[in-house]
PDB file of C-alpha atoms in Angstrom:
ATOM      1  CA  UNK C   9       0.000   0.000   0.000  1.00 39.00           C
ATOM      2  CA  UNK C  10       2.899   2.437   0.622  1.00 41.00           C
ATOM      3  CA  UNK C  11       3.323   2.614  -3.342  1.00 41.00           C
ATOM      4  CA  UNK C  12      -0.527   3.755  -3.301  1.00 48.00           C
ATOM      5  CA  UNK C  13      -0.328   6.443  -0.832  1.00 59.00           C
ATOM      6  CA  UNK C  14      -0.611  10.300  -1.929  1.00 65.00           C
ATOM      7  CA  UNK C  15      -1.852   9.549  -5.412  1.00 88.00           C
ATOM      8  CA  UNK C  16      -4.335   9.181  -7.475  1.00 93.00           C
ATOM      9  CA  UNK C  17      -4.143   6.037  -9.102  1.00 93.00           C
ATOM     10  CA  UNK C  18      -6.072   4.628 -12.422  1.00 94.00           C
ATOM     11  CA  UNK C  19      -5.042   1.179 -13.617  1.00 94.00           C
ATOM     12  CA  UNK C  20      -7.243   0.152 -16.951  1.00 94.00           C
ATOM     13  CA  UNK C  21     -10.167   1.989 -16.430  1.00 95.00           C
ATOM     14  CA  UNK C  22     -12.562   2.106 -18.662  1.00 94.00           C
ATOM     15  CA  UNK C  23     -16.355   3.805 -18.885  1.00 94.00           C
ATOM     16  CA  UNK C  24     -19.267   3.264 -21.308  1.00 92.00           C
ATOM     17  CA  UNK C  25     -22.397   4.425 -21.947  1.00 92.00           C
ATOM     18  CA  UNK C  26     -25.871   2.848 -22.838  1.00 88.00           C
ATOM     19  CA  UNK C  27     -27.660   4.150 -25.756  1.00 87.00           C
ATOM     20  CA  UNK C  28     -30.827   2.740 -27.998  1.00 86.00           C
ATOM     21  CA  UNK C  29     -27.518   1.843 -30.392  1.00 85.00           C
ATOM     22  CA  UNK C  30     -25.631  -0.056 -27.951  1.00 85.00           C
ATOM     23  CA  UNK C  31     -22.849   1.138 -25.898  1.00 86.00           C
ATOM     24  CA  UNK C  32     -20.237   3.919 -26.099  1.00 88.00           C
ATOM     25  CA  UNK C  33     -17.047   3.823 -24.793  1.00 89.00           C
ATOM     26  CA  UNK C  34     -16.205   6.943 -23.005  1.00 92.00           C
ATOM     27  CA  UNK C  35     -12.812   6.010 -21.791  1.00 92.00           C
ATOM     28  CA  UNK C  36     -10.920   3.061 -22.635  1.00 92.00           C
ATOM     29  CA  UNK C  37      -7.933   1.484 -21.088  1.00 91.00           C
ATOM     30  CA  UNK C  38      -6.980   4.512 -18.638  1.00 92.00           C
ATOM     31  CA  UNK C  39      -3.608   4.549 -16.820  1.00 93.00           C
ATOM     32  CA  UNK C  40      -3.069   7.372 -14.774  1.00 91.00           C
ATOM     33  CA  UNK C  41      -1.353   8.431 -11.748  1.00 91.00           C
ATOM     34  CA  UNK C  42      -1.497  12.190 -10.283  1.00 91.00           C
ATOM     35  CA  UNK C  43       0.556  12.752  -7.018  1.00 88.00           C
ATOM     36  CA  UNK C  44      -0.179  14.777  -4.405  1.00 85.00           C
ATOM     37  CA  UNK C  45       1.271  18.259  -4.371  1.00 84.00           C
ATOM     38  CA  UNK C  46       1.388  18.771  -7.564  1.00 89.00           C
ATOM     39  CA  UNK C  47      -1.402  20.818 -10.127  1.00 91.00           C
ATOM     40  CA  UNK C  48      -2.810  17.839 -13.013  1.00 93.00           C
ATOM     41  CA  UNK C  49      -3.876  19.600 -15.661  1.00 92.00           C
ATOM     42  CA  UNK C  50      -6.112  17.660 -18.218  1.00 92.00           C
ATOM     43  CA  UNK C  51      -6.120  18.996 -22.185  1.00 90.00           C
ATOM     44  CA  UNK C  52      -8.433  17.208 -24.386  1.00 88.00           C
ATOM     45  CA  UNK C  53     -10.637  18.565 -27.236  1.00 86.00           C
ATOM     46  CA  UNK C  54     -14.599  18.883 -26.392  1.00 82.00           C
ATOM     47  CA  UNK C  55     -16.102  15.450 -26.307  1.00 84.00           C
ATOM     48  CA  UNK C  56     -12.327  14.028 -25.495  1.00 87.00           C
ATOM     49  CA  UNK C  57     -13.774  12.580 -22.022  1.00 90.00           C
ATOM     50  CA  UNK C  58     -12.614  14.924 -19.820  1.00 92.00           C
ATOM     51  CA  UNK C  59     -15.932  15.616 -17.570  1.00 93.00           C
ATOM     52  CA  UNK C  60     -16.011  11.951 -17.562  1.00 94.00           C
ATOM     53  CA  UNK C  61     -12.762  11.454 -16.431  1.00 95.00           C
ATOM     54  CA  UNK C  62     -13.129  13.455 -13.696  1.00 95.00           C
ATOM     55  CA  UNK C  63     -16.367  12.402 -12.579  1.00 95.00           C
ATOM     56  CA  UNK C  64     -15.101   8.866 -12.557  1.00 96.00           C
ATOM     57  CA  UNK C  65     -11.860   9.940 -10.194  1.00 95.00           C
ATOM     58  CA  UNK C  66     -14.407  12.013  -7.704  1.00 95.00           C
ATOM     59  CA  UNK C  67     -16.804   9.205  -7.480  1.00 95.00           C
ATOM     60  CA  UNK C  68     -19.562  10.468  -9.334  1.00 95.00           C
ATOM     61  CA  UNK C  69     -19.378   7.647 -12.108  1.00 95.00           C
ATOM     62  CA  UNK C  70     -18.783   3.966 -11.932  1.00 95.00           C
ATOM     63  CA  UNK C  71     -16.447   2.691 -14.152  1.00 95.00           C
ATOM     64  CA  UNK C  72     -17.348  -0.881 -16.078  1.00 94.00           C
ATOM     65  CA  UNK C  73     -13.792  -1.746 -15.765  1.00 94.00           C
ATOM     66  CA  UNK C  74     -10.323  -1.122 -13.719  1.00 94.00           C
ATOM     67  CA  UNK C  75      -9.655   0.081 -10.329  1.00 93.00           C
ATOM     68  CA  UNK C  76     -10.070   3.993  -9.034  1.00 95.00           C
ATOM     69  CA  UNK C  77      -8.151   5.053  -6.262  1.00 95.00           C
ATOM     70  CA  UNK C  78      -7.091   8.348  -4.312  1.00 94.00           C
ATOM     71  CA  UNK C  79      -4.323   7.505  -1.311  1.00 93.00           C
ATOM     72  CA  UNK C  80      -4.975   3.739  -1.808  1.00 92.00           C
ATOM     73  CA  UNK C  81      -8.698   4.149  -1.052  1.00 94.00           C
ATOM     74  CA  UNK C  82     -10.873   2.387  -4.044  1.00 95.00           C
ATOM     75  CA  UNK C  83     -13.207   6.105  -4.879  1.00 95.00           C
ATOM     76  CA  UNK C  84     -16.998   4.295  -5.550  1.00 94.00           C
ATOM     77  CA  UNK C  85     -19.087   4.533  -2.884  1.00 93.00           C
ATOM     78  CA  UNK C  86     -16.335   5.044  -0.565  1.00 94.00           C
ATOM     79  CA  UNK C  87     -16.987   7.949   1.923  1.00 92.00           C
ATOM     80  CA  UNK C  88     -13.506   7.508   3.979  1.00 92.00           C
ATOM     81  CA  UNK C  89     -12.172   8.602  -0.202  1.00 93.00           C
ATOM     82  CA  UNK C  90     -14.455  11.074  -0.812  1.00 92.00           C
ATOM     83  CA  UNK C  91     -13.725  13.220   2.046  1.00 91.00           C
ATOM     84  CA  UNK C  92     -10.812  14.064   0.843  1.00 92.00           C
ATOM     85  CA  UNK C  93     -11.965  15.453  -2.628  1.00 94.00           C
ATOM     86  CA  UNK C  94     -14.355  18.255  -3.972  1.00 95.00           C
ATOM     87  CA  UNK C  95     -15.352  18.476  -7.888  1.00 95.00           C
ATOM     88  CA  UNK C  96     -16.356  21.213  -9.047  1.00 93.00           C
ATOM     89  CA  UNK C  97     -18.655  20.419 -12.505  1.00 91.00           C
ATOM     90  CA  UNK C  98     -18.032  22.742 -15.493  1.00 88.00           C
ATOM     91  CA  UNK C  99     -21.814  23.818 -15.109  1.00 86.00           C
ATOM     92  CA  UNK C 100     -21.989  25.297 -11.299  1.00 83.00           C
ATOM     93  CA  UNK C 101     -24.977  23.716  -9.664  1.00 86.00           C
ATOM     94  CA  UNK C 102     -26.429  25.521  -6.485  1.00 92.00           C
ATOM     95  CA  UNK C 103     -30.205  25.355  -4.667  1.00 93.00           C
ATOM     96  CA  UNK C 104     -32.924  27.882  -6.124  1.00 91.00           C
ATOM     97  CA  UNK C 105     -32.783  30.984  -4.533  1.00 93.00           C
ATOM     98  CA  UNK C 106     -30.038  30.300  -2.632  1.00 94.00           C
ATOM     99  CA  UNK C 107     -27.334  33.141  -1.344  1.00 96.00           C
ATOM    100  CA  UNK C 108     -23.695  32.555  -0.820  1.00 95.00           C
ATOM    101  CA  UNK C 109     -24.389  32.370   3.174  1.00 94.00           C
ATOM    102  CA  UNK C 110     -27.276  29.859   2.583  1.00 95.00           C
ATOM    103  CA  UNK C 111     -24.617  27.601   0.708  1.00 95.00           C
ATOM    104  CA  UNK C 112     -21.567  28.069   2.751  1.00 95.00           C
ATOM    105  CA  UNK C 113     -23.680  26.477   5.623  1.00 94.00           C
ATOM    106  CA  UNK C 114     -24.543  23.633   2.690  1.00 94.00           C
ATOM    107  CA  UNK C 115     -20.470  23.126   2.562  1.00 94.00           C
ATOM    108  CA  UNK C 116     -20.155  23.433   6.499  1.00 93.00           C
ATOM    109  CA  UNK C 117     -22.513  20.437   6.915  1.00 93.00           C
ATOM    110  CA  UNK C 118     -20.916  18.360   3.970  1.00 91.00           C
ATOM    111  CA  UNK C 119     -17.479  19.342   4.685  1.00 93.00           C
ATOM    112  CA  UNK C 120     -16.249  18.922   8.541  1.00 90.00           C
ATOM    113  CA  UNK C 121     -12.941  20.843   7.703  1.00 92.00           C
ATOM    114  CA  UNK C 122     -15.155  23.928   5.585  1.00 95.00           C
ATOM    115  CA  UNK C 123     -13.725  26.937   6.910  1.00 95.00           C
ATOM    116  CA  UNK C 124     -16.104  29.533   7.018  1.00 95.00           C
ATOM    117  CA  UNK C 125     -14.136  32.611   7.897  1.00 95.00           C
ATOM    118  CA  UNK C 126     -11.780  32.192   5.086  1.00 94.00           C
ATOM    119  CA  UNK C 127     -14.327  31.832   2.696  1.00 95.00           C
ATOM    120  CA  UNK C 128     -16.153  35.233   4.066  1.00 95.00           C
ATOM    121  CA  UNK C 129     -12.667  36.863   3.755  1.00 95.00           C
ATOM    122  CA  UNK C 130     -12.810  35.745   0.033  1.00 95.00           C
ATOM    123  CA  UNK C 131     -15.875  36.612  -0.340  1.00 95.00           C
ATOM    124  CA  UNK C 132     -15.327  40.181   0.312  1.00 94.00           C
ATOM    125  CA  UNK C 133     -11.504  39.423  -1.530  1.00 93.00           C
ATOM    126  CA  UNK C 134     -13.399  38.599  -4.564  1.00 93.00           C
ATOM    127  CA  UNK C 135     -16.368  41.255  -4.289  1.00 93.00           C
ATOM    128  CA  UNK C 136     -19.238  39.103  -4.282  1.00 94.00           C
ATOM    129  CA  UNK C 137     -22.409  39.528  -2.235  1.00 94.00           C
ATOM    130  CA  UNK C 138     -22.981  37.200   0.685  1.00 93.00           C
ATOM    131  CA  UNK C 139     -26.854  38.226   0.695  1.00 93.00           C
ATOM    132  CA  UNK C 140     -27.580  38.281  -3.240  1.00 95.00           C
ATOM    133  CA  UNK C 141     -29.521  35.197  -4.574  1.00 95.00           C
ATOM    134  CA  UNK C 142     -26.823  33.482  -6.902  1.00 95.00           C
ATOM    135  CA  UNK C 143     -29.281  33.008  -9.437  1.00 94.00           C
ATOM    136  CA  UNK C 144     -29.021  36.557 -10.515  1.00 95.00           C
ATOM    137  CA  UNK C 145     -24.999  36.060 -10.677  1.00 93.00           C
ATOM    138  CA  UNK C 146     -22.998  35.721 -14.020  1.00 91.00           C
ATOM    139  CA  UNK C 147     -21.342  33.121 -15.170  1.00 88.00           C
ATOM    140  CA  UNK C 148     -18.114  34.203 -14.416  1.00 89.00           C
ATOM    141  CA  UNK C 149     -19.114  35.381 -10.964  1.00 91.00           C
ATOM    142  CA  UNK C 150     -21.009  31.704 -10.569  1.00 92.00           C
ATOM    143  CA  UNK C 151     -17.461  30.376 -11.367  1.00 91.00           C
ATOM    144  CA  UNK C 152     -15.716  32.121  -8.935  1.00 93.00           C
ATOM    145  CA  UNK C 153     -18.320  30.994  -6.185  1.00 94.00           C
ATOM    146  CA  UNK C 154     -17.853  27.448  -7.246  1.00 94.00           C
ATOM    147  CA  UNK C 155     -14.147  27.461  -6.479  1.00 93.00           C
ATOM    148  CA  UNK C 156     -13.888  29.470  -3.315  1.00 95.00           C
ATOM    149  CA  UNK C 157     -16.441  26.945  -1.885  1.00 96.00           C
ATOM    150  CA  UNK C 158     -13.814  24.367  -3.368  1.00 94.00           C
ATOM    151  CA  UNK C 159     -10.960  25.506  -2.039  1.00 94.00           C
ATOM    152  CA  UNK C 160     -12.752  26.494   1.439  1.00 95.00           C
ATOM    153  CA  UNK C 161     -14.044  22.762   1.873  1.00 95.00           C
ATOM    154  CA  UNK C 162     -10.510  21.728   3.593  1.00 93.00           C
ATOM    155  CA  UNK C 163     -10.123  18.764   0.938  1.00 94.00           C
ATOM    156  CA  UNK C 164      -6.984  17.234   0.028  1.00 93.00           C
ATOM    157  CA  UNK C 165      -7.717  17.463  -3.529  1.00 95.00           C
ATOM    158  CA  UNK C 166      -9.923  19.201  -5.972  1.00 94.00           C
ATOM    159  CA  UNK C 167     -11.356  18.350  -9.365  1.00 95.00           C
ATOM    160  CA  UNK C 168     -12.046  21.466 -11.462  1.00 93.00           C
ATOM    161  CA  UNK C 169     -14.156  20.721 -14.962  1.00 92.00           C
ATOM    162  CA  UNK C 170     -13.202  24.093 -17.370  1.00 87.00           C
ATOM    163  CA  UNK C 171     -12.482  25.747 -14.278  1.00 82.00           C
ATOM    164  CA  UNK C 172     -11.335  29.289 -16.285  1.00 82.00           C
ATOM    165  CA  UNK C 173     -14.481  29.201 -18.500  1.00 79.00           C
ATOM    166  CA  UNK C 174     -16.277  32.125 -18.350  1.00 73.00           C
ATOM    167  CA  UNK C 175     -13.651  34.455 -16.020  1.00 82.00           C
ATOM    168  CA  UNK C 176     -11.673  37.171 -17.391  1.00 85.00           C
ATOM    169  CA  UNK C 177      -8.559  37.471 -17.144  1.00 87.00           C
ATOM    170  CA  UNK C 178      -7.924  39.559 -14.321  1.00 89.00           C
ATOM    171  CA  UNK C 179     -10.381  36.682 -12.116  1.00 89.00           C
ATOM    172  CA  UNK C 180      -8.142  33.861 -13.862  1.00 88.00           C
ATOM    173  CA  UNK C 181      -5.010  35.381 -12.217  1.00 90.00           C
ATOM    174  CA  UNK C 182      -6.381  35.465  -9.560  1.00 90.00           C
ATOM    175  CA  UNK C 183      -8.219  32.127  -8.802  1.00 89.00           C
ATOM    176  CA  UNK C 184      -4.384  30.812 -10.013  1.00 89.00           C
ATOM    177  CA  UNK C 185      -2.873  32.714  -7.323  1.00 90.00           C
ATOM    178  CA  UNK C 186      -5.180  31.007  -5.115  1.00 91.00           C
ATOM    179  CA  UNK C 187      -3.967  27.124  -5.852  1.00 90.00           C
ATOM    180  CA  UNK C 188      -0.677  28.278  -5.886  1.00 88.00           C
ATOM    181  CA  UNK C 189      -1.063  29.859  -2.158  1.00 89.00           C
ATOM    182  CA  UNK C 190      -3.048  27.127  -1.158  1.00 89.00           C
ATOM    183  CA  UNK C 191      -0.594  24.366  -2.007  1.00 89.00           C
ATOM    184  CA  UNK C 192       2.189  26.352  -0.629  1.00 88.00           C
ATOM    185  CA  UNK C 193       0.098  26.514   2.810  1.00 88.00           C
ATOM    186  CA  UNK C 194      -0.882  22.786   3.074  1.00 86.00           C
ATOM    187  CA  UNK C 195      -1.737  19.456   1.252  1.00 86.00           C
ATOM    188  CA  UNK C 196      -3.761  20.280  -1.529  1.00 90.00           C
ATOM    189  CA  UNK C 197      -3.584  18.833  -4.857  1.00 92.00           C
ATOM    190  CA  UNK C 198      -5.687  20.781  -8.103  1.00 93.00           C
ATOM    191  CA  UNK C 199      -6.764  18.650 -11.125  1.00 94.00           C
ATOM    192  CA  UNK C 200      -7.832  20.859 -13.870  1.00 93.00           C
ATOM    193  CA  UNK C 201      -9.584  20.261 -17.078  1.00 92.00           C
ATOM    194  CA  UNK C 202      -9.357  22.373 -19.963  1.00 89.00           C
ATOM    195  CA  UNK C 203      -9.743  22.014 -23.891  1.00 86.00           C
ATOM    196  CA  UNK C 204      -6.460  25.159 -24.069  1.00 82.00           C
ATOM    197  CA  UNK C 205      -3.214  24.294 -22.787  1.00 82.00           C
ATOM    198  CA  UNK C 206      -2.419  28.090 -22.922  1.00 81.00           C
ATOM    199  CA  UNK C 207      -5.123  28.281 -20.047  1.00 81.00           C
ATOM    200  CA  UNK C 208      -3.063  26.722 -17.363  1.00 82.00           C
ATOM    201  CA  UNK C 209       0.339  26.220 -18.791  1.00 84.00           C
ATOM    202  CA  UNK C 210       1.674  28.891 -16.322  1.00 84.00           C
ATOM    203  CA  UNK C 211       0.297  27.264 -13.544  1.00 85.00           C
ATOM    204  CA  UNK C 212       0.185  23.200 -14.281  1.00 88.00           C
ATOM    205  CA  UNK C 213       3.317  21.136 -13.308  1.00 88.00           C
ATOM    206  CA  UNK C 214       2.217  17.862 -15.208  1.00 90.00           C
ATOM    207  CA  UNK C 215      -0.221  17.577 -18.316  1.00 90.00           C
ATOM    208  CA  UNK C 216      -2.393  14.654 -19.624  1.00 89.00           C
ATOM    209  CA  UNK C 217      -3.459  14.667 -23.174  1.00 89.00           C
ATOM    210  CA  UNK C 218      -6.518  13.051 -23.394  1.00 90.00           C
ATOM    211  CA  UNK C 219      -7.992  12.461 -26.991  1.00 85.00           C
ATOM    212  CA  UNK C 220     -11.201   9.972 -28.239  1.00 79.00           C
ATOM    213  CA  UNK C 221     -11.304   8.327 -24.418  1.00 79.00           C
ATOM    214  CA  UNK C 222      -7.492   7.606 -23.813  1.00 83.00           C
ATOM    215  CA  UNK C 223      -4.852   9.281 -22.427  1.00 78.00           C
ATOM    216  CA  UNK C 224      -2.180   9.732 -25.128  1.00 72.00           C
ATOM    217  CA  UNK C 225       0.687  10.745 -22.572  1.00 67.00           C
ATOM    218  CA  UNK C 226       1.688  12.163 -19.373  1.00 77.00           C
ATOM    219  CA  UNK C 227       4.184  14.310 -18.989  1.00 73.00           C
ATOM    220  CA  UNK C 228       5.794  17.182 -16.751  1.00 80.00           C
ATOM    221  CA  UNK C 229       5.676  20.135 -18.676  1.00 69.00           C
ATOM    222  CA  UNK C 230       8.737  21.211 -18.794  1.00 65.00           C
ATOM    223  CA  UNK C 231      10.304  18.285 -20.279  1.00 63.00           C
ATOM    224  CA  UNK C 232       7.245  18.960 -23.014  1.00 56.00           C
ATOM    225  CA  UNK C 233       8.531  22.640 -23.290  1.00 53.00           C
ATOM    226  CA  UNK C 234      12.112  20.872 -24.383  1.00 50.00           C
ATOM    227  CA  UNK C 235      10.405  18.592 -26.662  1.00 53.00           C
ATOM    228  CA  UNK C 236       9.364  21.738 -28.856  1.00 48.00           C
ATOM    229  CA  UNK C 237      11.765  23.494 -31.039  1.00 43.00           C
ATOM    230  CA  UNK C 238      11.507  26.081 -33.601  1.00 45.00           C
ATOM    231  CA  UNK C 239      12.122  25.484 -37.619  1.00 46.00           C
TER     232      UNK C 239
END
């Protein structure tokens, strides 16, 4: 089990889905492994697998085939694994009506380690309104929410779906700043899916290319940055 331990581990993975056609395969034959302390970023083309992917690691899916695990933990229906990761969809999901306070004490109940005066401090950081109904928030604003309660849930790791969609790029500095401070501060471990490597190539240590359900390679990216030379 020591080999297991601080990682994120995929061995031969594989998801399909039923349609009146028969199945799809999703992902097919996935090896993977993501260690802790470091930020995964996933690049794949839209319809690559990516939301998949990460809704397999967090839990959300079941896999047909291969093993899931995060610190040696097997992730499906696992609570003592989920605890230790928040996913944050692509599409931020939150209760009708509800304000930022209504959801932060959402988080506090799901997550024992939420901390609830650092998110109100980033709150007010990030200029949104504790007491306005989030339905009548942007996108981008939306977004933001979505992470802070991410980061704020005291999780080992967290699964970000498009996680720069939709914020400008003043807001994408800044929610970068925010991994990078938060790994720097304790155990935390970002894995971020994007369809633009230029998104999070200044802030991604090792990249997965992900193309038609498999990962083509997985590589630190500065030895990719070495790989590329001008003609």
């Amino acid at each position: 089990m020591a080999l297991e331990e601080n990682i994120i581990q995929l061995k031969h993975m594989g998801k399909e889905f039923k349609t009146a056609n028969g199945p799809v395969k999703a992902l097919d034959d996935i090896n993977l492994e993501i260690r802790r302390g470091e930020i995964f970023g996933i690049i794949g083309l839209s319809g690559a697998g990516k939301s998949t992917l990460l809704r397999v690691i967090s839990g959300v899916l079941r896999p047909e085939k291969g093993q899931v695990k995060i610190d040696g933990l097997p992730v499906w229906e696992n609570p003592a694994a989920k605890r230790r990761l928040c996913f944050i969809p692509d599409t931020s999901c939150f209760f009708p009506n509800a304000t930022s306070e209504m959801m932060r004490d959402y988080y506090r109940v799901i997550y024992p380690a939420f901390d609830s005066g650092r998110f109100d401090e980033l709150l007010e950081q990030f200029g949104l309104d504790p007491r306005r109904k989030i339905q009548t928030f942007s996108k981008g604003m939306k977004k933001q929410l979505s992470i802070l309660y991410g980061i704020c849930a005291g999780t080992d790791y967290i699964f970000c779906d498009e996680t720069f969609d939709g914020l400008d790029p003043v807001m994408r500095q800044a929610v970068k700043s925010l991994f990078a401070s938060e790994i720097l501060n304790r155990k935390f471990t970002p894995v971020i899916a994007s369809h633009s490597l230029r998104e999070i190539e200044d802030i991604c240590d090792h990249v997965g290319l992900l193309h038609r359900g498999g990962i083509l390679f997985s590589r630190e990216l500065d030895d990719m940055k070495l790989d590329i030379h001008k003609i």
